[in-house]
Coordinates of C-alpha atoms in Angstrom, one line a residue:
Chain A
X548 CA 50.8 -75.2 -12.9
X549 CA 49.2 -73.4 -9.9
X550 CA 45.8 -74.2 -8.3
X551 CA 44.3 -71.2 -10.0
X552 CA 45.3 -72.5 -13.4
X553 CA 44.3 -76.2 -12.8
X554 CA 41.1 -77.3 -14.5
X555 CA 38.2 -78.0 -12.1
X556 CA 36.9 -81.4 -11.2
X557 CA 33.5 -82.3 -12.7
X558 CA 31.4 -83.9 -10.0
X559 CA 28.3 -86.0 -10.7
X560 CA 25.8 -87.5 -8.3
X561 CA 23.2 -90.1 -9.1
X562 CA 20.0 -91.6 -7.5
X563 CA 19.6 -90.9 -3.7
X564 CA 23.1 -89.3 -3.5
X565 CA 21.8 -86.7 -6.1
X566 CA 18.7 -86.1 -4.1
X567 CA 20.6 -85.6 -0.8
X568 CA 23.3 -83.4 -2.3
X569 CA 20.6 -81.4 -4.0
X570 CA 22.3 -81.3 -7.4
X571 CA 23.2 -83.6 -10.2
X572 CA 26.4 -82.0 -11.2
X573 CA 28.9 -79.3 -10.2
X574 CA 32.4 -78.1 -10.9
X575 CA 34.9 -77.7 -8.0
X576 CA 38.5 -76.9 -7.7
X577 CA 40.4 -79.9 -6.4
X578 CA 41.5 -78.8 -2.8
X579 CA 45.1 -78.9 -1.8
X580 CA 46.0 -82.2 -0.3
X581 CA 43.1 -84.1 -2.0
X582 CA 44.5 -86.7 -4.4
X583 CA 42.3 -89.8 -4.0
X584 CA 38.7 -90.8 -4.2
X585 CA 38.6 -91.4 -0.5
X586 CA 40.1 -88.0 0.4
X587 CA 37.7 -86.3 -2.0
X588 CA 34.7 -88.1 -0.4
X589 CA 35.9 -87.0 3.0
X590 CA 36.4 -83.4 1.9
X591 CA 32.9 -83.4 0.2
X592 CA 31.3 -84.5 3.5
X593 CA 32.6 -81.4 5.2
X594 CA 30.8 -79.1 2.8
X595 CA 27.4 -79.3 4.5
X596 CA 24.6 -81.5 5.9
X597 CA 23.3 -82.6 2.5
X598 CA 26.8 -83.8 1.5
X599 CA 27.3 -85.6 4.8
X600 CA 23.9 -87.3 4.3
X601 CA 25.0 -88.5 0.9
X602 CA 28.6 -89.4 1.5
X603 CA 29.1 -90.2 5.2
X604 CA 31.6 -93.1 5.6
X605 CA 28.9 -95.6 6.8
X606 CA 26.9 -95.2 3.6
X607 CA 27.1 -97.6 0.6
X608 CA 28.7 -95.2 -1.9
X609 CA 30.4 -96.2 -5.1
X610 CA 32.6 -94.0 -7.3
X611 CA 33.7 -93.7 -10.9
X612 CA 36.6 -91.7 -12.2
X613 CA 36.4 -90.7 -15.8
X614 CA 33.6 -93.3 -16.2
X615 CA 35.4 -96.3 -14.8
X616 CA 34.6 -97.7 -11.4
X617 CA 37.2 -96.6 -8.9
X618 CA 38.0 -97.6 -5.3
X619 CA 38.9 -95.2 -2.4
X620 CA 42.6 -95.3 -3.2
X621 CA 42.1 -94.4 -6.9
X622 CA 43.9 -91.1 -7.8
X623 CA 41.9 -88.0 -8.6
X624 CA 43.5 -85.2 -10.6
X625 CA 42.3 -81.8 -11.9
X626 CA 40.1 -82.1 -14.9
X627 CA 38.8 -85.5 -13.9
X628 CA 35.1 -86.4 -14.1
X629 CA 34.2 -88.0 -10.7
X630 CA 30.8 -89.6 -10.1
X631 CA 29.4 -90.8 -6.7
X632 CA 26.4 -93.1 -6.6
X633 CA 24.7 -96.0 -4.8
X634 CA 25.5 -99.6 -5.6
X635 CA 23.9 -100.2 -9.0
X636 CA 20.4 -101.8 -9.3
X637 CA 19.7 -102.1 -13.0
X638 CA 18.8 -105.2 -15.1
Chain B
X1164 CA 30.4 -106.7 -32.5
X1165 CA 27.7 -106.4 -29.9
X1166 CA 24.7 -104.1 -30.3
X1167 CA 24.3 -102.1 -27.1
X1168 CA 21.6 -99.6 -26.4
X1169 CA 20.1 -97.4 -23.7
X1170 CA 16.7 -96.0 -24.6
X1171 CA 13.4 -94.8 -23.2
X1172 CA 11.3 -96.5 -25.9
X1173 CA 10.2 -100.2 -25.6
X1174 CA 12.3 -102.7 -27.6
X1175 CA 10.9 -105.3 -29.8
X1176 CA 12.2 -108.8 -29.0
X1177 CA 11.2 -110.3 -32.3
X1178 CA 12.8 -107.7 -34.5
X1179 CA 16.0 -107.6 -32.3
X1180 CA 16.3 -111.4 -32.6
X1181 CA 15.6 -111.3 -36.3
X1182 CA 18.3 -108.7 -36.8
X1183 CA 20.8 -110.7 -34.9
X1184 CA 20.0 -113.9 -36.9
X1185 CA 19.5 -112.3 -40.3
X1186 CA 21.7 -113.9 -43.0
X1187 CA 23.4 -116.2 -40.5
X1188 CA 23.6 -119.9 -40.8
X1189 CA 26.5 -120.5 -38.5
X1190 CA 24.4 -119.9 -35.4
X1191 CA 23.0 -123.0 -33.6
X1192 CA 21.4 -121.4 -30.6
X1193 CA 20.1 -118.0 -29.4
X1194 CA 19.6 -117.4 -25.7
X1195 CA 17.4 -114.5 -24.6
X1196 CA 16.4 -112.8 -21.4
X1197 CA 13.7 -110.2 -21.0
X1198 CA 13.4 -108.5 -17.6
X1199 CA 10.0 -106.9 -16.9
X1200 CA 8.6 -104.6 -14.2
X1201 CA 6.8 -106.6 -11.5
X1202 CA 3.7 -105.3 -9.9
X1203 CA 4.8 -105.5 -6.3
X1204 CA 8.0 -105.4 -4.2
X1205 CA 7.9 -107.5 -1.0
X1206 CA 4.1 -107.5 -1.2
X1207 CA 3.7 -103.7 -1.6
X1208 CA 1.9 -102.8 -4.9
X1209 CA 4.0 -100.8 -7.4
X1210 CA 2.6 -98.1 -9.6
X1211 CA 5.7 -97.5 -11.6
X1212 CA 9.5 -98.0 -11.7
X1213 CA 11.8 -95.1 -12.7
X1214 CA 15.3 -96.0 -14.1
X1215 CA 18.1 -93.5 -13.9
X1216 CA 21.6 -94.0 -15.5
X1217 CA 24.9 -92.4 -16.0
X1218 CA 25.0 -91.4 -19.7
X1219 CA 28.3 -92.1 -21.3
X1220 CA 29.5 -94.5 -18.6
X1221 CA 26.5 -96.7 -19.1
X1222 CA 27.3 -97.4 -22.7
X1223 CA 31.0 -98.0 -21.9
X1224 CA 30.1 -100.4 -19.2
X1225 CA 27.6 -102.3 -21.4
X1226 CA 30.1 -102.5 -24.2
X1227 CA 32.7 -103.9 -21.8
X1228 CA 30.3 -106.5 -20.4
X1229 CA 29.3 -107.6 -23.9
X1230 CA 32.9 -107.8 -25.1
X1231 CA 33.7 -109.9 -22.1
X1232 CA 30.9 -112.3 -23.0
X1233 CA 31.9 -112.4 -26.7
X1234 CA 35.4 -113.3 -25.7
X1235 CA 34.5 -115.9 -23.1
X1236 CA 32.0 -117.8 -25.2
X1237 CA 33.1 -117.0 -28.8
X1238 CA 29.6 -115.5 -29.4
X1239 CA 28.3 -115.1 -32.9
X1240 CA 26.0 -112.3 -31.8
X1241 CA 25.2 -110.2 -28.7
X1242 CA 22.5 -107.6 -28.0
X1243 CA 22.0 -105.6 -24.8
X1244 CA 19.3 -103.1 -24.5
X1245 CA 18.3 -101.3 -21.3
X1246 CA 15.5 -98.9 -20.9
X1247 CA 15.5 -95.8 -18.7
X1248 CA 12.8 -93.5 -17.5
X1249 CA 9.4 -94.3 -16.0
X1250 CA 8.0 -97.8 -16.7
X1251 CA 4.8 -99.4 -15.5
X1252 CA 4.3 -103.0 -14.2
X1253 CA 4.4 -105.5 -17.0
X1254 CA 6.7 -103.3 -19.2
X1255 CA 10.0 -104.7 -20.4
X1256 CA 13.1 -103.2 -18.8
X1257 CA 16.0 -105.1 -20.3
X1258 CA 16.8 -107.3 -23.2
X1259 CA 19.8 -109.7 -23.5
X1260 CA 20.4 -111.8 -26.6
X1261 CA 23.4 -114.1 -27.0
X1262 CA 24.0 -116.3 -30.1
X1263 CA 26.5 -119.1 -30.4
X1264 CA 27.2 -122.2 -32.4
X1265 CA 25.8 -124.4 -29.6
X1266 CA 23.2 -123.9 -26.9
X1267 CA 25.3 -124.2 -23.8
X1268 CA 27.4 -121.2 -24.8
X1269 CA 24.3 -119.2 -25.8
X1270 CA 22.5 -119.9 -22.5
X1271 CA 25.6 -119.5 -20.3
X1272 CA 26.4 -116.1 -21.9
X1273 CA 22.8 -115.0 -21.5
X1274 CA 23.0 -115.7 -17.8
X1275 CA 26.4 -114.0 -17.5
X1276 CA 25.2 -110.9 -19.3
X1277 CA 22.2 -110.3 -17.2
X1278 CA 24.1 -111.0 -14.0
X1279 CA 26.8 -108.5 -14.9
X1280 CA 24.4 -105.9 -16.2
X1281 CA 22.7 -106.0 -12.8
X1282 CA 26.0 -105.4 -10.9
X1283 CA 28.4 -103.6 -13.2
X1284 CA 26.4 -101.1 -15.3
X1285 CA 25.4 -97.8 -13.7
X1286 CA 21.6 -98.0 -13.6
X1287 CA 19.4 -97.2 -10.5
X1288 CA 15.8 -98.1 -9.9
X1289 CA 13.3 -96.1 -7.9
X1290 CA 10.0 -97.7 -7.1
X1291 CA 6.8 -95.6 -6.9
X1292 CA 4.3 -97.5 -4.8
X1293 CA 0.6 -97.5 -5.4
X1294 CA 0.2 -96.0 -1.9
X1295 CA 2.1 -92.9 -3.0
X1296 CA 5.5 -93.7 -1.4
X1297 CA 8.7 -93.9 -3.3
X1298 CA 12.0 -95.7 -2.6
X1299 CA 15.3 -96.4 -4.3
X1300 CA 15.8 -100.1 -4.8
X1301 CA 18.7 -101.4 -2.6
X1302 CA 21.3 -103.5 -4.2
X1303 CA 20.9 -107.2 -3.3
X1304 CA 23.6 -109.5 -2.0
X1305 CA 22.1 -112.3 -4.1
X1306 CA 22.8 -110.2 -7.2
X1307 CA 26.4 -109.8 -6.2
X1308 CA 26.6 -113.5 -5.6
X1309 CA 25.1 -114.3 -9.0
X1310 CA 27.7 -112.0 -10.6
X1311 CA 30.5 -113.5 -8.6
X1312 CA 29.7 -117.0 -10.0
X1313 CA 31.3 -115.9 -13.2
X1314 CA 34.4 -114.4 -11.7
X1315 CA 36.6 -117.4 -11.4
X1316 CA 39.7 -117.0 -13.5
X1317 CA 38.4 -113.9 -15.3
X1318 CA 38.1 -110.2 -15.2
X1319 CA 36.3 -109.1 -12.0
X1320 CA 33.2 -107.0 -12.7
X1321 CA 34.2 -103.6 -11.5
X1322 CA 32.2 -102.2 -8.6
Chain C
X601 CA -0.5 -124.3 -18.2
X602 CA 2.2 -124.6 -20.8
X603 CA 1.7 -124.0 -24.5
X604 CA 3.1 -127.0 -26.4
X605 CA 3.2 -127.3 -30.2
X606 CA 4.6 -129.4 -33.0
X607 CA 4.4 -127.7 -36.4
X608 CA 5.9 -127.5 -39.8
X609 CA 5.5 -123.7 -40.1
X610 CA 8.0 -121.3 -38.6
X611 CA 7.1 -119.8 -35.2
X612 CA 7.3 -116.1 -34.3
X613 CA 9.4 -115.5 -31.3
X614 CA 8.0 -112.0 -30.8
X615 CA 4.4 -112.9 -30.9
X616 CA 4.9 -116.1 -28.7
X617 CA 6.7 -114.0 -26.1
X618 CA 4.0 -111.3 -26.3
X619 CA 1.3 -113.9 -25.9
X620 CA 3.0 -115.3 -22.8
X621 CA 3.5 -111.9 -21.2
X622 CA 0.1 -110.4 -22.2
X623 CA -1.8 -108.9 -19.3
X624 CA 0.8 -110.2 -16.8
X625 CA 2.6 -108.0 -14.3
X626 CA 3.7 -110.8 -11.9
X627 CA 6.4 -111.9 -14.2
X628 CA 9.9 -110.5 -13.6
X629 CA 11.9 -112.4 -16.1
X630 CA 11.4 -114.3 -19.3
X631 CA 14.1 -116.8 -20.5
X632 CA 14.1 -117.9 -24.1
X633 CA 16.0 -120.2 -26.3
X634 CA 15.8 -120.6 -30.1
X635 CA 17.6 -123.4 -31.8
X636 CA 18.5 -122.9 -35.4
X637 CA 19.8 -125.2 -38.3
X638 CA 23.5 -124.8 -38.7
X639 CA 25.1 -124.8 -42.1
X640 CA 27.5 -127.6 -41.5
X641 CA 28.1 -130.7 -39.3
X642 CA 31.7 -131.5 -38.4
X643 CA 32.8 -129.2 -41.3
X644 CA 30.6 -130.9 -43.9
X645 CA 28.2 -128.4 -45.5
X646 CA 24.5 -129.0 -45.0
X647 CA 21.8 -128.3 -47.5
X648 CA 18.8 -129.2 -45.3
X649 CA 17.7 -130.9 -42.0
X650 CA 14.6 -133.1 -41.9
X651 CA 12.9 -133.6 -38.6
X652 CA 10.7 -136.6 -38.0
X653 CA 8.6 -137.2 -34.8
X654 CA 6.2 -139.6 -33.2
X655 CA 2.8 -137.9 -33.4
X656 CA 0.8 -138.3 -30.2
X657 CA 3.8 -139.4 -28.1
X658 CA 5.6 -136.1 -29.0
X659 CA 2.9 -133.9 -27.6
X660 CA 2.6 -136.1 -24.4
X661 CA 6.4 -136.0 -23.8
X662 CA 6.6 -132.2 -24.4
X663 CA 3.6 -131.6 -22.0
X664 CA 5.3 -133.8 -19.4
X665 CA 8.6 -132.0 -19.7
X666 CA 6.8 -128.6 -19.5
X667 CA 4.9 -129.8 -16.4
X668 CA 8.1 -130.9 -14.7
X669 CA 9.6 -127.4 -15.3
X670 CA 6.5 -125.6 -14.1
X671 CA 6.5 -127.6 -10.9
X672 CA 10.3 -127.3 -10.2
X673 CA 10.5 -123.6 -10.8
X674 CA 7.0 -122.3 -10.1
X675 CA 6.9 -121.0 -13.6
X676 CA 4.4 -118.3 -14.5
X677 CA 4.4 -119.2 -18.2
X678 CA 6.0 -121.8 -20.4
X679 CA 6.0 -122.3 -24.2
X680 CA 7.6 -125.2 -26.2
X681 CA 7.3 -125.3 -30.0
X682 CA 9.2 -127.8 -32.1
X683 CA 9.2 -127.8 -35.9
X684 CA 9.2 -130.9 -38.0
X685 CA 9.7 -131.5 -41.7
X686 CA 12.4 -130.1 -44.0
X687 CA 14.3 -127.1 -42.8
X688 CA 17.2 -125.1 -44.3
X689 CA 20.3 -123.7 -42.6
X690 CA 19.4 -120.6 -40.6
X691 CA 15.8 -121.6 -40.0
X692 CA 14.6 -121.9 -36.5
X693 CA 13.9 -125.5 -35.2
X694 CA 12.8 -125.1 -31.6
X695 CA 11.5 -122.4 -29.3
X696 CA 11.6 -122.5 -25.5
X697 CA 10.1 -119.7 -23.3
X698 CA 10.0 -119.8 -19.5
X699 CA 8.7 -117.0 -17.4
X700 CA 9.1 -116.6 -13.6
X701 CA 9.0 -114.0 -10.9
X702 CA 12.8 -113.8 -10.9
X703 CA 15.5 -114.3 -13.5
X704 CA 17.3 -117.3 -12.0
X705 CA 14.3 -119.5 -12.2
X706 CA 13.4 -118.3 -15.7
X707 CA 16.9 -119.0 -17.1
X708 CA 17.4 -122.3 -15.2
X709 CA 14.0 -123.5 -16.5
X710 CA 15.0 -122.5 -20.0
X711 CA 18.1 -124.6 -19.8
X712 CA 16.3 -127.5 -18.3
X713 CA 13.6 -127.4 -21.0
X714 CA 15.9 -127.5 -24.0
X715 CA 18.2 -130.1 -22.4
X716 CA 15.2 -132.4 -21.7
X717 CA 13.6 -131.7 -25.1
X718 CA 16.8 -132.9 -26.7
X719 CA 16.8 -136.2 -24.8
X720 CA 13.3 -137.1 -23.8
X721 CA 11.0 -136.1 -26.7
X722 CA 10.7 -138.4 -29.8
X723 CA 12.2 -136.3 -32.5
X724 CA 14.9 -137.5 -35.0
X725 CA 17.0 -135.4 -37.3
X726 CA 18.3 -136.4 -40.7
X727 CA 21.0 -134.2 -42.3
X728 CA 21.0 -133.7 -46.1
X729 CA 24.5 -132.7 -47.1
X730 CA 25.4 -130.3 -49.9
X731 CA 27.3 -133.1 -51.6
X732 CA 24.1 -135.2 -51.9
X733 CA 24.7 -137.5 -48.9
X734 CA 22.3 -138.0 -46.1
X735 CA 22.7 -139.2 -42.5
X736 CA 20.6 -139.6 -39.4
X737 CA 22.1 -137.5 -36.6
X738 CA 23.5 -139.7 -33.8
X739 CA 22.5 -139.0 -30.2
X740 CA 25.4 -137.2 -28.4
X741 CA 26.7 -138.2 -25.0
X742 CA 27.1 -134.5 -24.2
X743 CA 23.3 -134.1 -24.6
X744 CA 22.7 -137.0 -22.2
X745 CA 25.2 -135.4 -19.7
X746 CA 23.4 -132.0 -20.0
X747 CA 20.1 -133.6 -19.3
X748 CA 21.5 -135.6 -16.4
X749 CA 22.6 -132.4 -14.7
X750 CA 19.0 -131.8 -13.8
X751 CA 18.3 -135.3 -12.6
X752 CA 19.4 -134.9 -8.9
X753 CA 16.5 -135.6 -6.6
X754 CA 14.0 -135.5 -9.4
X755 CA 12.1 -137.5 -12.0
X756 CA 14.6 -139.1 -14.4
X757 CA 14.0 -138.1 -18.0
X758 CA 12.7 -141.2 -19.6
X759 CA 14.8 -142.7 -22.4
Chain D
X408 CA -9.6 -165.2 -24.6
X409 CA -7.8 -167.3 -27.3
X410 CA -4.9 -166.0 -29.4
X411 CA -7.3 -165.7 -32.4
X412 CA -9.5 -163.3 -30.4
X413 CA -6.7 -161.2 -29.0
X414 CA -6.3 -157.7 -30.5
X415 CA -3.1 -157.3 -32.5
X416 CA -0.1 -155.2 -31.5
X417 CA 0.3 -152.0 -33.4
X418 CA 4.0 -151.6 -34.2
X419 CA 5.6 -148.3 -35.2
X420 CA 9.1 -147.7 -36.5
X421 CA 10.9 -144.3 -36.8
X422 CA 14.0 -142.8 -38.4
X423 CA 16.6 -145.3 -39.5
X424 CA 14.7 -148.2 -38.0
X425 CA 11.8 -147.3 -40.2
X426 CA 14.1 -147.2 -43.3
X427 CA 15.7 -150.6 -42.5
X428 CA 12.4 -152.4 -41.6
X429 CA 10.9 -150.9 -44.8
X430 CA 7.7 -149.8 -43.2
X431 CA 6.4 -147.2 -40.7
X432 CA 3.7 -149.2 -39.1
X433 CA 2.2 -152.7 -39.0
X434 CA -0.2 -154.8 -37.0
X435 CA 1.0 -158.2 -35.7
X436 CA -0.5 -160.8 -33.4
X437 CA 1.6 -161.1 -30.3
X438 CA 3.4 -164.5 -30.5
X439 CA 3.0 -167.0 -27.8
X440 CA 5.6 -166.6 -25.1
X441 CA 6.4 -163.0 -26.0
X442 CA 5.4 -160.8 -23.0
X443 CA 8.1 -158.1 -22.8
X444 CA 9.7 -155.4 -25.0
X445 CA 13.0 -157.4 -25.0
X446 CA 11.3 -160.6 -26.1
X447 CA 9.3 -158.8 -28.8
X448 CA 12.5 -157.2 -30.1
X449 CA 14.2 -160.6 -30.3
X450 CA 11.2 -162.1 -32.1
X451 CA 11.1 -159.2 -34.6
X452 CA 14.8 -159.7 -35.4
X453 CA 13.9 -163.2 -36.6
X454 CA 11.4 -162.0 -39.2
X455 CA 14.0 -161.1 -41.8
X456 CA 17.2 -159.3 -42.7
X457 CA 15.6 -155.8 -42.6
X458 CA 14.3 -156.4 -39.1
X459 CA 17.7 -157.8 -38.0
X460 CA 19.4 -154.7 -39.5
X461 CA 17.1 -152.5 -37.5
X462 CA 16.7 -154.3 -34.2
X463 CA 19.9 -156.4 -33.7
X464 CA 21.0 -156.5 -30.0
X465 CA 24.1 -154.4 -30.6
X466 CA 22.1 -151.5 -32.1
X467 CA 21.1 -148.4 -30.0
X468 CA 17.3 -149.0 -30.1
X469 CA 14.8 -147.3 -27.8
X470 CA 11.2 -148.3 -27.3
X471 CA 7.9 -146.8 -26.2
X472 CA 4.8 -148.8 -25.1
X473 CA 1.6 -146.9 -25.5
X474 CA 3.6 -143.7 -26.0
X475 CA 5.7 -144.0 -22.8
X476 CA 9.4 -144.8 -22.9
X477 CA 9.8 -148.5 -22.0
X478 CA 12.9 -150.6 -21.1
X479 CA 13.5 -154.2 -22.2
X480 CA 11.7 -155.6 -19.2
X481 CA 8.5 -153.6 -19.7
X482 CA 5.4 -155.8 -20.4
X483 CA 3.8 -156.0 -23.8
X484 CA 0.2 -157.1 -24.1
X485 CA -2.3 -157.6 -27.0
X486 CA -3.7 -154.2 -28.2
X487 CA -0.6 -152.3 -27.2
X488 CA 1.0 -149.6 -29.4
X489 CA 4.7 -150.4 -29.4
X490 CA 7.3 -148.2 -31.1
X491 CA 10.9 -148.8 -31.8
X492 CA 13.3 -146.0 -32.7
X493 CA 16.8 -144.6 -32.3
X494 CA 17.9 -142.5 -29.4
X495 CA 16.1 -139.2 -29.9
X496 CA 17.9 -136.2 -31.5
X497 CA 15.5 -133.3 -31.5
X498 CA 15.9 -129.9 -30.0

């Protein structure tokens, strides 16, 4: 399967990450060489100042892949739903 | 099987408890917790609290938390309801019910459920202050510590 | 000031909680416990449970237990209602509500209140079995141990 | 004040003590030489088989004097309300 045929990633942002990124949701093609949550986060940071303000390495960012919490080493594949958000504060 | 819900409307403690207990005579104790919106944060008056969540994942996470409690304490009933949207001071945010044959299990499970809801379900709170300011609530180390109390020998709450 | 009651009638969890929370926006958490009549004791089916108490002393003891909890956890509300008379399986026996600014205090106080109610207020239970037999319930060492958990550095629950 | 003038004790019995004693309540004159809960319990035992079956030393009996829990050394005086009962089992 070539990159052109691969299904896109569905990206979701919540709370202050959503506000800084400026969108709640988008679809992107998984870039070559990006295969983990950590690599995806680093690549997203390079997309502009809003992304950097939301996802810079020193920020407390959590991630879920396909609606399960996922650490930086978790794999990311085409078609996945990947969400970035702050530490949760419900209850 | 637990009842899990995410809703904007207020819940009714009395009818939720009655539904859980209805027709049951094996239950000896029902533990409950209701979380409500306080009128100030660190002394700064609050006009409203807005709760955002991750639809889909929220329900999955709440069901997983309830299943963990049901397994650990052999619960005879479990209800988790969390509100989202804009809430005013005094309004209820979250309801936890846990029923068991004996009180210790019911009350321990109630504490576990609210501690894990606070740290392992994807909800975020934004405070709107009376002075017009707004701020996302920061996660608290004390909440992580409360959740960690339950971790020994068990599934770690995912972060 | 706690609300303390001894009554034969059923209590209503929803309205008791609503009364405690009414007009308050300083409360962040409400802990509750409802004790109910189980349908068997050590596997022997129960037809009814009859609760006897010591009028006068009961109310004094309940008020003292509530005052102890209010002082230890800076409670913002406290309700203790205990039923007496003949109750059937599934019926509620006892209600504890404890409200505080934060959940840990509300839930700890709830546990304290039910543990002390069980060991320091003059109520006695008689079980009427489905087979026609009757027996006074014996005090349990586990209840004493549960009450003793709260004793460190504080007033000992009178026996 | 002579014994004849002293107000009586009000005695109360609950649960299985009440059933064994055969009454819920009675008034008695405090006997000479009885000044504590323990002495009162021993004297009551001597009043008959029902009292002995309720208050014998090996039975788990609790006491309250004027509606406060009281141990065997607690003082008892004319006019007091003294209750004997099993360990409590409410909640």
